[in-house]
GROMACS .gro file of C-alpha atoms in nm:
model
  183
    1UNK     CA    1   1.992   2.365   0.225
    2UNK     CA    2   1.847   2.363  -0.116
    3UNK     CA    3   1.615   2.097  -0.184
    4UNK     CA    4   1.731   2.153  -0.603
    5UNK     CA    5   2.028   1.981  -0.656
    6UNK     CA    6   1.993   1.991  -1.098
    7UNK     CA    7   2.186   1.669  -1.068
    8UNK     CA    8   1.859   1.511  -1.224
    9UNK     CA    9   1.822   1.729  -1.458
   10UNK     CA   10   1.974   1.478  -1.734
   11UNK     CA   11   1.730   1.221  -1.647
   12UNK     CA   12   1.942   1.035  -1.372
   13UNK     CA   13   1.914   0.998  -1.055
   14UNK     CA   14   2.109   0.825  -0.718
   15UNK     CA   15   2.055   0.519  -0.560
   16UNK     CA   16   2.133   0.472  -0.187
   17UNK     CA   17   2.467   0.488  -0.218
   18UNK     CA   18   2.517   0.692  -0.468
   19UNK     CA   19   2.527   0.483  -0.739
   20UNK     CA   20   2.397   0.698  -1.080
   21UNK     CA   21   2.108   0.556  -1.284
   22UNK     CA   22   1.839   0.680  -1.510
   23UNK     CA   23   1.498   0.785  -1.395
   24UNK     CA   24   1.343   0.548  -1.648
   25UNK     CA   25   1.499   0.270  -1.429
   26UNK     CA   26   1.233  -0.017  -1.335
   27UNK     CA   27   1.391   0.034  -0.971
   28UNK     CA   28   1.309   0.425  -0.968
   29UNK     CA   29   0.940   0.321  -1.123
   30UNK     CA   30   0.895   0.040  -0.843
   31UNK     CA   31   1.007   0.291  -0.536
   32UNK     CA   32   0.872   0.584  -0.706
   33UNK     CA   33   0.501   0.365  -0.721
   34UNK     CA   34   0.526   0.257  -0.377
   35UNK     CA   35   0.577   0.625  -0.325
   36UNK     CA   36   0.252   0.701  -0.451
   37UNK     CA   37   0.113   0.435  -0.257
   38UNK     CA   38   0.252   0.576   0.009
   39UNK     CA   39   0.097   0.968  -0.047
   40UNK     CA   40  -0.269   0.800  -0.110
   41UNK     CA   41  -0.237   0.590   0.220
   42UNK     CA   42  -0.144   0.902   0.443
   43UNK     CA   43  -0.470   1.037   0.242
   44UNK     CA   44  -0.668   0.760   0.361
   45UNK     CA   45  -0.516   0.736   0.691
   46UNK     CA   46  -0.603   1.134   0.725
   47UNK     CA   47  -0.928   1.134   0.635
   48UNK     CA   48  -0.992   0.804   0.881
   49UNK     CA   49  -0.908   1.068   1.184
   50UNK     CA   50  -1.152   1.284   1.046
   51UNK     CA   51  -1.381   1.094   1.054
   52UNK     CA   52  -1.317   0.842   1.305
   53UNK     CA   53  -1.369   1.195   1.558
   54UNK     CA   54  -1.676   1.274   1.380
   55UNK     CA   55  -1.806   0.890   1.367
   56UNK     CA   56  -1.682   0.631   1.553
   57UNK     CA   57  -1.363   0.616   1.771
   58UNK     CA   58  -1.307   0.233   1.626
   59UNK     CA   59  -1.185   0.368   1.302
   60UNK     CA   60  -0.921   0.511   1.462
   61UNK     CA   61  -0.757   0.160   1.502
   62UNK     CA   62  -0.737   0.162   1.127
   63UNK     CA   63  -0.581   0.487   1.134
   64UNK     CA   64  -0.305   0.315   1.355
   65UNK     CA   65  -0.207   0.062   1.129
   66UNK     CA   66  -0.200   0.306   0.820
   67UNK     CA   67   0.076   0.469   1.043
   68UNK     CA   68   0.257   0.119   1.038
   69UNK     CA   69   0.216   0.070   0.689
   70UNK     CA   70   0.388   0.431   0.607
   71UNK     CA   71   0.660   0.313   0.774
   72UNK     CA   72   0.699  -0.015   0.566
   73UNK     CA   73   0.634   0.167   0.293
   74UNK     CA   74   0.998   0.382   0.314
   75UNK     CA   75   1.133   0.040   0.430
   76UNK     CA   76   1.030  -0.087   0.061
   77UNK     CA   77   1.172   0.232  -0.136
   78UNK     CA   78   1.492   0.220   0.030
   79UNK     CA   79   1.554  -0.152  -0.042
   80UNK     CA   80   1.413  -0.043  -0.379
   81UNK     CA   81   1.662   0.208  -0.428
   82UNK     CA   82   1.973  -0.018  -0.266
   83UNK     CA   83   2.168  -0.151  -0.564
   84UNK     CA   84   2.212  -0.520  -0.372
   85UNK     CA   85   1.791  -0.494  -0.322
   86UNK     CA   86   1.887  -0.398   0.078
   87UNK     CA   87   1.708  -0.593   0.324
   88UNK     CA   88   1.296  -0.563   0.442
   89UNK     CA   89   1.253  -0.714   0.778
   90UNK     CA   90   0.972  -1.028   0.728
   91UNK     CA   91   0.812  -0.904   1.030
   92UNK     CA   92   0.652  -0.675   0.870
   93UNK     CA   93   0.483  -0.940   0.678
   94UNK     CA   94   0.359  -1.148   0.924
   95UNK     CA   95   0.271  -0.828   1.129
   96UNK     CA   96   0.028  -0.752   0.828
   97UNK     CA   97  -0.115  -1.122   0.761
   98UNK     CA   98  -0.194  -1.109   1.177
   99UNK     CA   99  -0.404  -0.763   1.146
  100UNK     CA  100  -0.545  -0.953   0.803
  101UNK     CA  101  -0.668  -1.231   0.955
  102UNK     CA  102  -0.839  -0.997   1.275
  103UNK     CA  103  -1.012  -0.805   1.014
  104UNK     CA  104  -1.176  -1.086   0.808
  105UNK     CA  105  -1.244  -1.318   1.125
  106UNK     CA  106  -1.502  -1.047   1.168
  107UNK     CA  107  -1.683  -1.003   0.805
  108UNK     CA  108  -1.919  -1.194   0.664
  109UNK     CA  109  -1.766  -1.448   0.368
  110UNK     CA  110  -1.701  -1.264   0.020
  111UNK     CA  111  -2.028  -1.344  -0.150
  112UNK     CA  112  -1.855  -1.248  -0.517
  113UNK     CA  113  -1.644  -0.943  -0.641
  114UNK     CA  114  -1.709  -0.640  -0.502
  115UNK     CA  115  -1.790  -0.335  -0.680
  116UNK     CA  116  -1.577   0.008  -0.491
  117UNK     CA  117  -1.739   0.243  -0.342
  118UNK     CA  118  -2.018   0.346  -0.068
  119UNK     CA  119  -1.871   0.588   0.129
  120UNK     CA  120  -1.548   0.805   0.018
  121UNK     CA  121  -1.305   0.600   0.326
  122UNK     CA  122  -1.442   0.260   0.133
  123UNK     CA  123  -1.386   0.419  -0.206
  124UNK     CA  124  -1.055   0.500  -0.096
  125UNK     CA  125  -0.913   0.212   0.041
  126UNK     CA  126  -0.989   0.059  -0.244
  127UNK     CA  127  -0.739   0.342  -0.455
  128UNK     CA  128  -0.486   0.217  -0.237
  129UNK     CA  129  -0.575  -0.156  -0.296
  130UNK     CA  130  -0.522  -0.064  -0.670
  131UNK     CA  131  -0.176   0.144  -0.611
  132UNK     CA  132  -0.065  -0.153  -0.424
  133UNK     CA  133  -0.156  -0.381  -0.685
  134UNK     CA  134  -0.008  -0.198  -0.958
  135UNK     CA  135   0.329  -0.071  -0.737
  136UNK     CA  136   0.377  -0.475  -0.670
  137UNK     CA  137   0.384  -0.547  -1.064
  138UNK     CA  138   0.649  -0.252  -1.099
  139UNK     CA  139   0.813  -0.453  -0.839
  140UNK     CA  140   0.786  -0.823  -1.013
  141UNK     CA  141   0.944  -0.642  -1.329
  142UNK     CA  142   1.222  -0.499  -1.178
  143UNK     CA  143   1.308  -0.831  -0.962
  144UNK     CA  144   1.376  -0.984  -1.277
  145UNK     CA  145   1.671  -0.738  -1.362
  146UNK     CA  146   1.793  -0.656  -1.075
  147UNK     CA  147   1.840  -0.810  -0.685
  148UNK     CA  148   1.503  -0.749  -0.499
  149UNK     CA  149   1.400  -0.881  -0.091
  150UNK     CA  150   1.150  -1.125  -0.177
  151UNK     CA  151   0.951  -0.999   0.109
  152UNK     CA  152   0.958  -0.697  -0.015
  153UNK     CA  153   0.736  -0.872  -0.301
  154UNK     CA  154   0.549  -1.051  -0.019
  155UNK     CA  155   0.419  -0.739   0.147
  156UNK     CA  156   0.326  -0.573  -0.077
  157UNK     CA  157   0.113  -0.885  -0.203
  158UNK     CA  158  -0.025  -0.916   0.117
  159UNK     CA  159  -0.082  -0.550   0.149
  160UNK     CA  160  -0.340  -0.539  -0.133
  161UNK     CA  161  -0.483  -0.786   0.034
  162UNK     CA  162  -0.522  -0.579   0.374
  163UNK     CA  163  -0.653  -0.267   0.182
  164UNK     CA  164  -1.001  -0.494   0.017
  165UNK     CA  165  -1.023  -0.664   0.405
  166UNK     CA  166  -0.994  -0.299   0.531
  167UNK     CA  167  -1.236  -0.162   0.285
  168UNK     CA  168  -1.507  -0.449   0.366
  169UNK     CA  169  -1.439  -0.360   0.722
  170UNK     CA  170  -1.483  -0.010   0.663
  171UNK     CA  171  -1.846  -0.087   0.526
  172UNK     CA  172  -1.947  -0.283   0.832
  173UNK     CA  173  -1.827  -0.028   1.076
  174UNK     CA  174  -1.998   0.245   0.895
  175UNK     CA  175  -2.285   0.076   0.822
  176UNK     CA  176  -2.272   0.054   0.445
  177UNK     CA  177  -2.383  -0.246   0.239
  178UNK     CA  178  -2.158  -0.404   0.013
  179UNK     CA  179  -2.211  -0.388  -0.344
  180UNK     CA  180  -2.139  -0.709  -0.548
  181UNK     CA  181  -2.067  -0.739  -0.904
  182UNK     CA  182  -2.374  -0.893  -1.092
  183UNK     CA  183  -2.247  -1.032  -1.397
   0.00000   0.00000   0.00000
């Protein structure tokens, strides 16, 4: 099988289901964000086994829940790309504010805004934190054309949220101070 169909080729593309729309669709930006999301999570979830062998055997706990969050992840592009806004299970969320709330009843309170950066896991994180961010605004615009799961908007709210709580845990495991903004 081909993985070329030229069907795109005019600038549209399917939704699940095969409904036809254009690629410039705030759906097919808000799935194909969270896709990106998606790539620089594996990324960070790859380079956490590296170094989790190489380190410490704790980040590989992390590495674990990146592995969960891929999965939610497709769960949010295809309710993206269902024309009704499909269904996200709100387990999912809760699943995420319960590892949330395990990694900050461990850190030290925020003492300001803090600056990325430290060691390339920390620095990385903190890419996804800013996908996220950025893939959940895609998703606000398009909710206000078209039918989206409202947890769908929660997770990925929350899930920024997990990326700066993983990237202050990341410093403590490995040691690295936390940088705060100075104004």
């Amino acid at each position: 099988m081909k993985i070329y169909t030229r069907s795109g080729d005019s600038g549209a593309t399917s939704l699940v289901g095969g409904m036809r729309t254009g690629k410039d669709d705030l759906r097919v930006e808000a799935y194909g964000t969270v896709d990106e999301l998606g790539a620089f999570v594996a990324l960070l979830r790859d380079e956490m086994r590296r170094e989790g062998a190489a380190v410490l055997a704790e980040i590989a706990e992390y590495a674990d829940d990146l592995g969960s969050v891929l999965g939610a992840l497709m769960s949010v592009q295809a309710s993206l790309a269902t024309p009704d806004g499909g269904i996200f299970d709100p387990e999912k969320v809760r699943r995420l504010e319960r590892r949330i709330d395990a990694l900050c009843s461990a850190l030290p309170p925020v003492k300001g805004f803090t600056i990325p950066g430290g060691h390339p896991l920390i620095s990385l994180a903190h890419v996804c934190r800013t996908v996220c961010r950025r893939a959940e605004r895609c998703v606000v615009r398009a909710s206000r054309e078209f039918a989206v799961d409202s947890n769908v908007l929660a997770y990925l709210n929350r899930l920024s949220d997990y990326f700066y709580a993983l990237a202050r845990q990341l410093s403590q495991v490995l040691g690295i101070e936390e940088e705060c903004w100075q104004p």
